[in-house]
PDB file of C-alpha atoms in Angstrom:
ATOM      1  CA  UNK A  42      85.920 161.313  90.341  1.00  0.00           C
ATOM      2  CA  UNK A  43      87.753 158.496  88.978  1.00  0.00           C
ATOM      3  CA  UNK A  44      91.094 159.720  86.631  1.00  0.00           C
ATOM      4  CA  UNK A  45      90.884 157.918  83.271  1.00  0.00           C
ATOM      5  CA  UNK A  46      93.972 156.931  80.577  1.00  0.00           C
ATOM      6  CA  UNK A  47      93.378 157.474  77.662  1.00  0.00           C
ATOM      7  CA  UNK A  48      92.252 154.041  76.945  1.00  0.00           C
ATOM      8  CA  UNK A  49      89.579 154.434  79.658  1.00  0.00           C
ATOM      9  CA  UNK A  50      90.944 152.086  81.700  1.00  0.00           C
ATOM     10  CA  UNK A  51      91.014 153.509  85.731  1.00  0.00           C
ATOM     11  CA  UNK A  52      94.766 154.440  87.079  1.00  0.00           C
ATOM     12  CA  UNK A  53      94.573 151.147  89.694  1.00  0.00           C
ATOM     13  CA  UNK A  54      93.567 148.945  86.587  1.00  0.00           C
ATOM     14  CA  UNK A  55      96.594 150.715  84.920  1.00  0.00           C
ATOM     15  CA  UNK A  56      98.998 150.226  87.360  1.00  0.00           C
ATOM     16  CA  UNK A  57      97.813 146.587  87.539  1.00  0.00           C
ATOM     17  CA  UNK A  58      97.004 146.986  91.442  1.00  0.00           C
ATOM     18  CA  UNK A  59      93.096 146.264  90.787  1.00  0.00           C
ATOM     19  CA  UNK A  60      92.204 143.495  92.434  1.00  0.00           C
ATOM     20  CA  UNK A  61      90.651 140.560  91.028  1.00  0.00           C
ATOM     21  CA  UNK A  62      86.640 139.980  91.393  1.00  0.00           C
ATOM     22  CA  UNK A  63      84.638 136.958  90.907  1.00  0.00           C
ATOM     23  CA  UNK A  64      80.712 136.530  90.484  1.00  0.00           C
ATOM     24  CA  UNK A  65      79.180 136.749  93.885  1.00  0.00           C
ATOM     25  CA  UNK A  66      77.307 133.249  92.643  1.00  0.00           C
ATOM     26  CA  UNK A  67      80.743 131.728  92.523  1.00  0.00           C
ATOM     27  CA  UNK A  68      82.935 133.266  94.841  1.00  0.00           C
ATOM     28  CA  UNK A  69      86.799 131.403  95.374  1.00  0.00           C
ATOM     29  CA  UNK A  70      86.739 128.622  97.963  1.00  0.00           C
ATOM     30  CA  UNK A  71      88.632 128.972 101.209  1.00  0.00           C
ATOM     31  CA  UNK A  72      90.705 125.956 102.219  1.00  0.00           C
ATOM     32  CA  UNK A  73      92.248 125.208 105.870  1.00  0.00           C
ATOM     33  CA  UNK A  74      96.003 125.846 106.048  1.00  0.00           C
ATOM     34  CA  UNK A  75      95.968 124.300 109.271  1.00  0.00           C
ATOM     35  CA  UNK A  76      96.383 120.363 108.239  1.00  0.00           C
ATOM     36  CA  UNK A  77      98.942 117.842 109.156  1.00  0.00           C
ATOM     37  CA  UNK A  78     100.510 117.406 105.482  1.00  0.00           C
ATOM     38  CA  UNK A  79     101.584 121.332 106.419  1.00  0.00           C
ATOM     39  CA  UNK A  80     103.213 120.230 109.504  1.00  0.00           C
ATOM     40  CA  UNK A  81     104.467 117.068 107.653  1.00  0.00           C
ATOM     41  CA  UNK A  82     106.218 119.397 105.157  1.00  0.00           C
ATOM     42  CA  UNK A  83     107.914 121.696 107.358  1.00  0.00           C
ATOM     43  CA  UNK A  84     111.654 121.266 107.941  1.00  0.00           C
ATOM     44  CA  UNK A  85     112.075 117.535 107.759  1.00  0.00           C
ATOM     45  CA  UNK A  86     111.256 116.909 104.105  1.00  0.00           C
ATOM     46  CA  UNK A  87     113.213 117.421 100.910  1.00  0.00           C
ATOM     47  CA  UNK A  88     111.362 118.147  97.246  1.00  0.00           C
ATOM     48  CA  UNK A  89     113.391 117.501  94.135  1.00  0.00           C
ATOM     49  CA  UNK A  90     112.699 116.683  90.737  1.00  0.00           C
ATOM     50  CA  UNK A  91     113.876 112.850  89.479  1.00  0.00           C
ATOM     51  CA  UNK A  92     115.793 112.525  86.223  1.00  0.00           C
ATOM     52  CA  UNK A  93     113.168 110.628  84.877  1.00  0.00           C
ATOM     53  CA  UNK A  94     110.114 108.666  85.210  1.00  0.00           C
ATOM     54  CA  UNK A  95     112.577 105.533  85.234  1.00  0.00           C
ATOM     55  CA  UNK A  96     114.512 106.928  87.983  1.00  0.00           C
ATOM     56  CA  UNK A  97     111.404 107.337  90.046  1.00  0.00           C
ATOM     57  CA  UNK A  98     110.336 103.824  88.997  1.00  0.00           C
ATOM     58  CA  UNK A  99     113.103 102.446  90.238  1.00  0.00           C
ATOM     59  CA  UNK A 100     113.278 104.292  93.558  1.00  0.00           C
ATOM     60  CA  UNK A 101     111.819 101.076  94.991  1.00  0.00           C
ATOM     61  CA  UNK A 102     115.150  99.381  94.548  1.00  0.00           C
ATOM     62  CA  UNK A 103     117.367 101.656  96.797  1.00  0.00           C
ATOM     63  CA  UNK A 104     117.440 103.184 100.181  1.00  0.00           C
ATOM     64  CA  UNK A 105     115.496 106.364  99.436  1.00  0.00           C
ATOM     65  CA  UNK A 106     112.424 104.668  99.189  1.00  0.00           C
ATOM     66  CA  UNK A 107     110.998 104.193 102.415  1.00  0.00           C
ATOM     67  CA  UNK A 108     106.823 104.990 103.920  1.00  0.00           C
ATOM     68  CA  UNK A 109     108.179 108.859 103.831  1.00  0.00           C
ATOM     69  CA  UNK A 110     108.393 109.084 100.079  1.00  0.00           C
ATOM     70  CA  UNK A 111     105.635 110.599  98.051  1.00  0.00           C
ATOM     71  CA  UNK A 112     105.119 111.189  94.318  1.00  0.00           C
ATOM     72  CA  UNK A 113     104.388 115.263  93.714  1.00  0.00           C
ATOM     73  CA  UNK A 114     103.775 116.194  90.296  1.00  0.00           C
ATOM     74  CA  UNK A 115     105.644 115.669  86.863  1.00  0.00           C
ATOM     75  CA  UNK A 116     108.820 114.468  87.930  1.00  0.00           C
ATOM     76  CA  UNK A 117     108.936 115.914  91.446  1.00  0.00           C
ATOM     77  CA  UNK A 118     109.117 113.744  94.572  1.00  0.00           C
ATOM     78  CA  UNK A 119     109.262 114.678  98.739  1.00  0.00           C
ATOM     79  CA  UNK A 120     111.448 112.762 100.594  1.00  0.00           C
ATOM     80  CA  UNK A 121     110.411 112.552 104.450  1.00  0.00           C
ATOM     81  CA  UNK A 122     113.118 112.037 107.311  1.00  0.00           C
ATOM     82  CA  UNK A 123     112.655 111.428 110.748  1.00  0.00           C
ATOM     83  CA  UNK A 124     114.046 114.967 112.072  1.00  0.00           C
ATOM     84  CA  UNK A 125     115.182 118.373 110.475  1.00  0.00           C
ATOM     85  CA  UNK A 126     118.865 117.011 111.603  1.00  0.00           C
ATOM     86  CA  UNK A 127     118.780 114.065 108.873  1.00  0.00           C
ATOM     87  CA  UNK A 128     116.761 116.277 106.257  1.00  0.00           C
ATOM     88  CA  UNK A 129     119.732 118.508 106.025  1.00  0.00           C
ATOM     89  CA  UNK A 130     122.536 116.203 106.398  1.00  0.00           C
ATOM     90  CA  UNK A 131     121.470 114.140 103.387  1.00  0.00           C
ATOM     91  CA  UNK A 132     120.464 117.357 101.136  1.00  0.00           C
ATOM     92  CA  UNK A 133     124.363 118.987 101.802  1.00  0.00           C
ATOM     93  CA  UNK A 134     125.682 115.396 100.716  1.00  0.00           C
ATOM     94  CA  UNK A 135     124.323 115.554  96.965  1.00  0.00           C
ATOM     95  CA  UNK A 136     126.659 112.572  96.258  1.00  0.00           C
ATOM     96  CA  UNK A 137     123.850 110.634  98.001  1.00  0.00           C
ATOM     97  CA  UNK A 138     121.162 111.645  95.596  1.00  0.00           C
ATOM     98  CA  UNK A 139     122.709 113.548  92.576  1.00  0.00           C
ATOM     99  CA  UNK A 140     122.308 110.047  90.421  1.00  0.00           C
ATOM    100  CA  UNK A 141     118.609 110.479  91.004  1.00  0.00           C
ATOM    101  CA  UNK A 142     117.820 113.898  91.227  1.00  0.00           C
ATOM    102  CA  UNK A 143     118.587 117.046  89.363  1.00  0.00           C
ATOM    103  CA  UNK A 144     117.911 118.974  92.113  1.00  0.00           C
ATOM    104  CA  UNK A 145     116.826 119.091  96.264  1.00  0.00           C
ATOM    105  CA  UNK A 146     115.619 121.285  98.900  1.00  0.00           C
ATOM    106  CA  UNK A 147     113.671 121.371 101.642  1.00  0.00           C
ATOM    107  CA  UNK A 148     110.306 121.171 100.597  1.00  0.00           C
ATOM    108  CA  UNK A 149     108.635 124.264 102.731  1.00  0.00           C
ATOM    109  CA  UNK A 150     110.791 126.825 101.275  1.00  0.00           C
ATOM    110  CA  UNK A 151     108.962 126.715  97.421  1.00  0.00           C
ATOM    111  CA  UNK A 152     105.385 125.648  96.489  1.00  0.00           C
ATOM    112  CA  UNK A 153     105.948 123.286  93.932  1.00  0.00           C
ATOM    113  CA  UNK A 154     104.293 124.888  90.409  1.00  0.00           C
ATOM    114  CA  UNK A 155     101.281 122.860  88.770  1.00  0.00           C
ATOM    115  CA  UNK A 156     102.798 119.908  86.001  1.00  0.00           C
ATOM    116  CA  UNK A 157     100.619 117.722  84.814  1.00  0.00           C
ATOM    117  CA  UNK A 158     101.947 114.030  83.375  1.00  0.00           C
ATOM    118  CA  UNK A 159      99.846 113.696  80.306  1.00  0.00           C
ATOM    119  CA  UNK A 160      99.426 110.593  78.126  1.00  0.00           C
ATOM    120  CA  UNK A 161      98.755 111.781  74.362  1.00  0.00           C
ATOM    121  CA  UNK A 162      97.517 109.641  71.357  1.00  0.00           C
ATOM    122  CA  UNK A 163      98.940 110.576  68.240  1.00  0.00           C
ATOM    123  CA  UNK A 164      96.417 109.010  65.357  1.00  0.00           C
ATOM    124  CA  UNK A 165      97.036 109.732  61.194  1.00  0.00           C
ATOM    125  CA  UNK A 166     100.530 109.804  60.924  1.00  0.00           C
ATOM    126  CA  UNK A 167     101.871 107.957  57.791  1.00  0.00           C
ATOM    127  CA  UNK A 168     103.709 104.829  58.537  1.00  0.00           C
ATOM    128  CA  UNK A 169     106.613 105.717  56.688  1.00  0.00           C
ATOM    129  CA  UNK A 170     107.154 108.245  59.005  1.00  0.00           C
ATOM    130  CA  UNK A 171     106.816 106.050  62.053  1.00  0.00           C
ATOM    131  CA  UNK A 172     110.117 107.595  64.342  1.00  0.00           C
ATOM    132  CA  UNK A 173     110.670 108.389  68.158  1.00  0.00           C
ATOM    133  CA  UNK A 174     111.780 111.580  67.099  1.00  0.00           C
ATOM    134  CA  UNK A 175     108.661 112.126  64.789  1.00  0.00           C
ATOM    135  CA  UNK A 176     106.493 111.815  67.461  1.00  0.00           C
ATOM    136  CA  UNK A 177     108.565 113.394  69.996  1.00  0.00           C
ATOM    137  CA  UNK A 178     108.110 116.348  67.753  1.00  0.00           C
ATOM    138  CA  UNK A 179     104.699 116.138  67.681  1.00  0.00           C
ATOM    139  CA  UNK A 180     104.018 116.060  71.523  1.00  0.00           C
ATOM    140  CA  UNK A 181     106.521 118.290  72.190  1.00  0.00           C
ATOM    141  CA  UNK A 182     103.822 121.271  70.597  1.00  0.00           C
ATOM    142  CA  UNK A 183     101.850 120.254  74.275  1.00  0.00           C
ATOM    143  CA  UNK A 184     104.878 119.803  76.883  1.00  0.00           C
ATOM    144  CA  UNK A 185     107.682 118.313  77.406  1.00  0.00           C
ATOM    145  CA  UNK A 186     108.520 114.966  76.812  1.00  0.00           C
ATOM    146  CA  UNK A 187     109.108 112.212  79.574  1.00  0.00           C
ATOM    147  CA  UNK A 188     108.242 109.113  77.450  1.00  0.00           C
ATOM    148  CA  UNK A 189     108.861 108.819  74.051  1.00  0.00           C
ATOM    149  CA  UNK A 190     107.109 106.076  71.969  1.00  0.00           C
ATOM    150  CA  UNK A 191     110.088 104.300  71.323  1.00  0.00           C
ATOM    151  CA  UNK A 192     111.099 100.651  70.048  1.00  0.00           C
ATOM    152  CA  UNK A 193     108.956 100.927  67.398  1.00  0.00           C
ATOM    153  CA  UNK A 194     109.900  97.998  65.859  1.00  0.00           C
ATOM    154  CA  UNK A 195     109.452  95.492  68.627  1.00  0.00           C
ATOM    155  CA  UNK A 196     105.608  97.260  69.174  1.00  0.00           C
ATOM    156  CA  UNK A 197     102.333  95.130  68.124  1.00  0.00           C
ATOM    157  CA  UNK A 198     100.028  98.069  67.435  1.00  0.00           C
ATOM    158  CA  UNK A 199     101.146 100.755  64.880  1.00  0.00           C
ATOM    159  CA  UNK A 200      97.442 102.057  64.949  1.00  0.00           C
ATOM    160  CA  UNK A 201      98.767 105.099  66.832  1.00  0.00           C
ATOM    161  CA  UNK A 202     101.643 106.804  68.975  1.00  0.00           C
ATOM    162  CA  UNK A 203     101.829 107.051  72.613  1.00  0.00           C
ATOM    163  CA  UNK A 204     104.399 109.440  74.546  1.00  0.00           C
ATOM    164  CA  UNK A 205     103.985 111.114  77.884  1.00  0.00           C
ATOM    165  CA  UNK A 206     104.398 114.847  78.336  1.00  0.00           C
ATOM    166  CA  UNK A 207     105.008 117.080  81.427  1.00  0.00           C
ATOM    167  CA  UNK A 208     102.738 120.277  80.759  1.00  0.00           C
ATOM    168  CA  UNK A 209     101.565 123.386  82.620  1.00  0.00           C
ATOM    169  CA  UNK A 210      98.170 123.995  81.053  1.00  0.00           C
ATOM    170  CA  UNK A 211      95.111 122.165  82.576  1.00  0.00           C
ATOM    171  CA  UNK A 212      92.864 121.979  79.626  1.00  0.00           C
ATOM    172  CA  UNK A 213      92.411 118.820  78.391  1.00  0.00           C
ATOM    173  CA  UNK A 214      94.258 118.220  75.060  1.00  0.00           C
ATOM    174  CA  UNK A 215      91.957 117.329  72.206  1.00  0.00           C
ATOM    175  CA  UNK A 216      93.082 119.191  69.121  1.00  0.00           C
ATOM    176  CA  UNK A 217      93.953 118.234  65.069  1.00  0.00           C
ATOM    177  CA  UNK A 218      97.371 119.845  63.842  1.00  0.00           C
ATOM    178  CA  UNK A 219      98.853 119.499  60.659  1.00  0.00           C
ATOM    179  CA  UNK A 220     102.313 118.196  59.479  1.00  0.00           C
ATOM    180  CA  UNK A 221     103.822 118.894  56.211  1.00  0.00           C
ATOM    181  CA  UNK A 222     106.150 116.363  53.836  1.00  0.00           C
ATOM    182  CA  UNK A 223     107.294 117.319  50.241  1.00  0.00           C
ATOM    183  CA  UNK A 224     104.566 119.873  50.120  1.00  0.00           C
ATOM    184  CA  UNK A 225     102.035 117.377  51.276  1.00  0.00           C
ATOM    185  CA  UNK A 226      99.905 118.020  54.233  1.00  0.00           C
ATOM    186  CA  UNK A 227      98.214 115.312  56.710  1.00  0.00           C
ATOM    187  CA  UNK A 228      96.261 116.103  59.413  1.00  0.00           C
ATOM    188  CA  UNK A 229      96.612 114.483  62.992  1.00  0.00           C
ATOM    189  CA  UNK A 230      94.839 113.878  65.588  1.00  0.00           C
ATOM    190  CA  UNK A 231      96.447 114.491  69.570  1.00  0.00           C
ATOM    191  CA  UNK A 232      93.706 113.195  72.018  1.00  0.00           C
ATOM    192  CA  UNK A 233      94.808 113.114  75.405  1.00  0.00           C
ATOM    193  CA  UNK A 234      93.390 109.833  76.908  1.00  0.00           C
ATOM    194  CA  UNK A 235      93.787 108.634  81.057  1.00  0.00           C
ATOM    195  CA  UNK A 236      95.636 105.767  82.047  1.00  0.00           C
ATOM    196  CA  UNK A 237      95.997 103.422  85.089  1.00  0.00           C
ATOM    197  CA  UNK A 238      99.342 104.872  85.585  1.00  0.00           C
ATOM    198  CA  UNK A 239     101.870 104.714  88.819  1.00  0.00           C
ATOM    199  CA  UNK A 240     104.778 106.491  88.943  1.00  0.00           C
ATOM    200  CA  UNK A 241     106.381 103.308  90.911  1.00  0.00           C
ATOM    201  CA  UNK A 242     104.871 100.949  88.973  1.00  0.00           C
ATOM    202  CA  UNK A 243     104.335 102.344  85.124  1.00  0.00           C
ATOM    203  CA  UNK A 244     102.276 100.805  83.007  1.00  0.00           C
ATOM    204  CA  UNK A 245     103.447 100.020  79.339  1.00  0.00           C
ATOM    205  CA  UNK A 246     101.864 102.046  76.724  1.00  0.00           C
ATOM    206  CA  UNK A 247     101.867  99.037  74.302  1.00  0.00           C
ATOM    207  CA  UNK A 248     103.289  95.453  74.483  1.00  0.00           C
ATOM    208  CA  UNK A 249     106.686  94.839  73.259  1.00  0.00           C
ATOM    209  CA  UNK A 250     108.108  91.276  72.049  1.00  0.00           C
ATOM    210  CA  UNK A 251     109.306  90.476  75.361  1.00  0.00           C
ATOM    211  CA  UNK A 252     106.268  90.409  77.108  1.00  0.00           C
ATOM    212  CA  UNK A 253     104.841  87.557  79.051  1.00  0.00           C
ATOM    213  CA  UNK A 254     101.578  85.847  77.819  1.00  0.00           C
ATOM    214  CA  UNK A 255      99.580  86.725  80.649  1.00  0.00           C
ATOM    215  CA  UNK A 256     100.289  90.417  79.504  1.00  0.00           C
ATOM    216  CA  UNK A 257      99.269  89.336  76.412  1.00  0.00           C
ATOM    217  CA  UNK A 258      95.894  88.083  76.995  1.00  0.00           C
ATOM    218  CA  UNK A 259      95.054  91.234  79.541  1.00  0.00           C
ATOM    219  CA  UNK A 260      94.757  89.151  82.988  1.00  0.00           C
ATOM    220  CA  UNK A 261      96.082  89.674  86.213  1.00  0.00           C
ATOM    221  CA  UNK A 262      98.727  86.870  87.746  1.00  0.00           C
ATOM    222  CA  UNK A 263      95.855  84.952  89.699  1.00  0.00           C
ATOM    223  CA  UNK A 264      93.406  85.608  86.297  1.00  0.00           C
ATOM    224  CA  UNK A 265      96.426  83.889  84.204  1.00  0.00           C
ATOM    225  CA  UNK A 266      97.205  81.418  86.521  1.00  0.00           C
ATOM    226  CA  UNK A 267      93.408  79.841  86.649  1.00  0.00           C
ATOM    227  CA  UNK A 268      93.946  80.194  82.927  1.00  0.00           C
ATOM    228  CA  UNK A 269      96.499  78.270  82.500  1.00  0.00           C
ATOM    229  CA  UNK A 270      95.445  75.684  84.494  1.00  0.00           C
ATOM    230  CA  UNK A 271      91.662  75.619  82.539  1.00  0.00           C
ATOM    231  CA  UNK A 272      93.959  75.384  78.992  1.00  0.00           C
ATOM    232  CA  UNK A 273      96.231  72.569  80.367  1.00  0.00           C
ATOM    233  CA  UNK A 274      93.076  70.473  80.913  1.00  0.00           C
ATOM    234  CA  UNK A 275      90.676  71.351  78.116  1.00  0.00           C
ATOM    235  CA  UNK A 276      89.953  68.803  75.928  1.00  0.00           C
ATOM    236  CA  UNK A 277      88.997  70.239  72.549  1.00  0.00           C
ATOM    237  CA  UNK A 278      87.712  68.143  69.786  1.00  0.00           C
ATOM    238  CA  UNK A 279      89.722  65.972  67.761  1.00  0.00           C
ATOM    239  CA  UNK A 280      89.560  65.349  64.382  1.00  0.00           C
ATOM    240  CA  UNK A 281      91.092  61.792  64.519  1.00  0.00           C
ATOM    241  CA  UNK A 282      89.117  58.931  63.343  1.00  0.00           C
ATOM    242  CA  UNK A 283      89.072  55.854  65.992  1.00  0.00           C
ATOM    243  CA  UNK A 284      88.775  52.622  63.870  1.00  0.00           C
ATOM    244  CA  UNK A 285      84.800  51.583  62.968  1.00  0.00           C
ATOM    245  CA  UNK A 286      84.023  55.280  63.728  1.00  0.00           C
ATOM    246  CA  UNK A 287      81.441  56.704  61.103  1.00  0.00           C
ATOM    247  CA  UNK A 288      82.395  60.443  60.876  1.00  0.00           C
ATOM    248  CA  UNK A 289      79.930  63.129  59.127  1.00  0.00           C
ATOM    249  CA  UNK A 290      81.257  64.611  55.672  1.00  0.00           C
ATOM    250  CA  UNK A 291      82.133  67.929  56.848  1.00  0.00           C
ATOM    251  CA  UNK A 292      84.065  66.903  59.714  1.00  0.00           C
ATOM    252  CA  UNK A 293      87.963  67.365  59.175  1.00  0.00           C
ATOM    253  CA  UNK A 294      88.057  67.958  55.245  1.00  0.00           C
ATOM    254  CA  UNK A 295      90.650  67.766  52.826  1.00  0.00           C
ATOM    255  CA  UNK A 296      92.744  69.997  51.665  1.00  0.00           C
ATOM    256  CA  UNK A 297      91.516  70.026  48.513  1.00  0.00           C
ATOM    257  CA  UNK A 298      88.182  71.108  49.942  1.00  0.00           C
ATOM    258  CA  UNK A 299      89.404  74.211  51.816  1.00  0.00           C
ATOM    259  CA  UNK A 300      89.091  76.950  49.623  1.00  0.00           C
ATOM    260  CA  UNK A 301      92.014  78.997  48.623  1.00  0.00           C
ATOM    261  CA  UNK A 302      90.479  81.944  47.677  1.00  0.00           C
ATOM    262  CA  UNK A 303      88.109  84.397  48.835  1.00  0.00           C
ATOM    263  CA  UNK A 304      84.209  83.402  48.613  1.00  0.00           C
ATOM    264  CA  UNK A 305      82.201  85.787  46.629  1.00  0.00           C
ATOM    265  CA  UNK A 306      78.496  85.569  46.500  1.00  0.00           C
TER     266      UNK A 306
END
């Protein structure tokens, strides 16, 4: 006979010691421990987490970065030495890496917890209220924050917000929340969206001031490049008369002609 609480649940469901079943239709899968990326980890690479997305960016610029150096998760990266011998030597120095990391250690002794690097759209929020912090706020309700939507002044679109947020949950973010201003309420919109993203080589949420043309116009270097080349040799109509040259009436009209005003029918 099985002994009962008095909420009817069994004494092993209780004591939380009941193990966990799954529908025989769709029973956990199995995976082999046995692979090289195991043996890879073991003793001779370091896991830490970066300071930020720039610092990992810009890992390509100093001597850390070499074939042995893999993006994780979030903001966590493994470092790969040759032997055990150099692993350790360079983790008890933390002058060599304390400017880029928070933290190091060799990467067998923790399994690294799931983090997610989410992109979020935030649509419907007033203009006036247009702030890094603002929306910093907002995303922050889903994770945490890696990359605000900042420089808000120098950015082309203001149909929306864009920031990047670390976050443990795995559903994808779709929801409506509501803020509140001098007892008015607005409703936004957070859609989570994907993104051609790198960690070593970002891509820019939205175009700034500063950008080239060839960023402007979408095209890759050898796309712009043909383009340029096409636009330095076009020859586009002119609207200069040659001498003797009959030229139809509404070809190149005055000024007078060109209305001012809307056109309503």
């Amino acid at each position: 006979m099985t002994t009962r609480t008095i909420d009817h649940r069994s004494y092993a469901q209780a004591m939380g010691i009941q193990k966990e079943t799954y529908p025989v239709s769709n029973p956990p899968i199995k995976p082999n421990s046995n692979t090289q990326m195991n043996e890879w980890l073991k003793k001779k690479t370091l896991a830490g987490e970066a300071h930020s997305l720039d610092h990992i960016s810009n890992l390509l610029a100093t001597l850390l970065m070499n074939d042995d150096t893999k993006y994780l998760v979030g903001l966590t990266m493994d470092l790969g030495f040759g032997n055990s011998v150099d692993a350790r030597e360079f983790l008890e120095d933390n002058n060599r890496w304390k400017d880029w990391f928070k933290w190091l250690i060799l990467a067998y002794q923790k399994e690294m917890p799931y983090e997610k690097t989410a992109w979020l759209k935030i649509l419907g929020l007033p203009l006036r209220l247009f702030d890094d912090d603002n929306f910093s706020k907002i995303a922050g309700r889903f994770g945490k924050v890696i990359s605000p939507f900042d420089k808000i002044s120098m950015r082309r679109d203001y149909s929306m917000g864009k920031v990047g947020v670390l976050k443990s949950q795995r559903k994808w973010i779709n929801e409506e929340i509501t803020i509140m201003l001098d007892e008015n309420y607005y409703k936004l919109s957070v859609v989570e969206y994907t993104d051609d993203w790198s960690p070593f080589h970002p891509l820019l949420f939205d175009k700034v001031e500063e950008d080239s043309d060839e960023d402007e116009i979408g095209l890759s270097e050898e796309e712009y490049d043909e383009y340029e080349g096409a636009s330095d040799t076009w020859m586009g109509d002119t609207t200069e008369v040659e001498e003797g040259e009959i030229v139809p009436d509404h070809v190149n009209p005055s000024i007078s002609e060109i209305p001012t005003q809307p056109v309503t029918h």
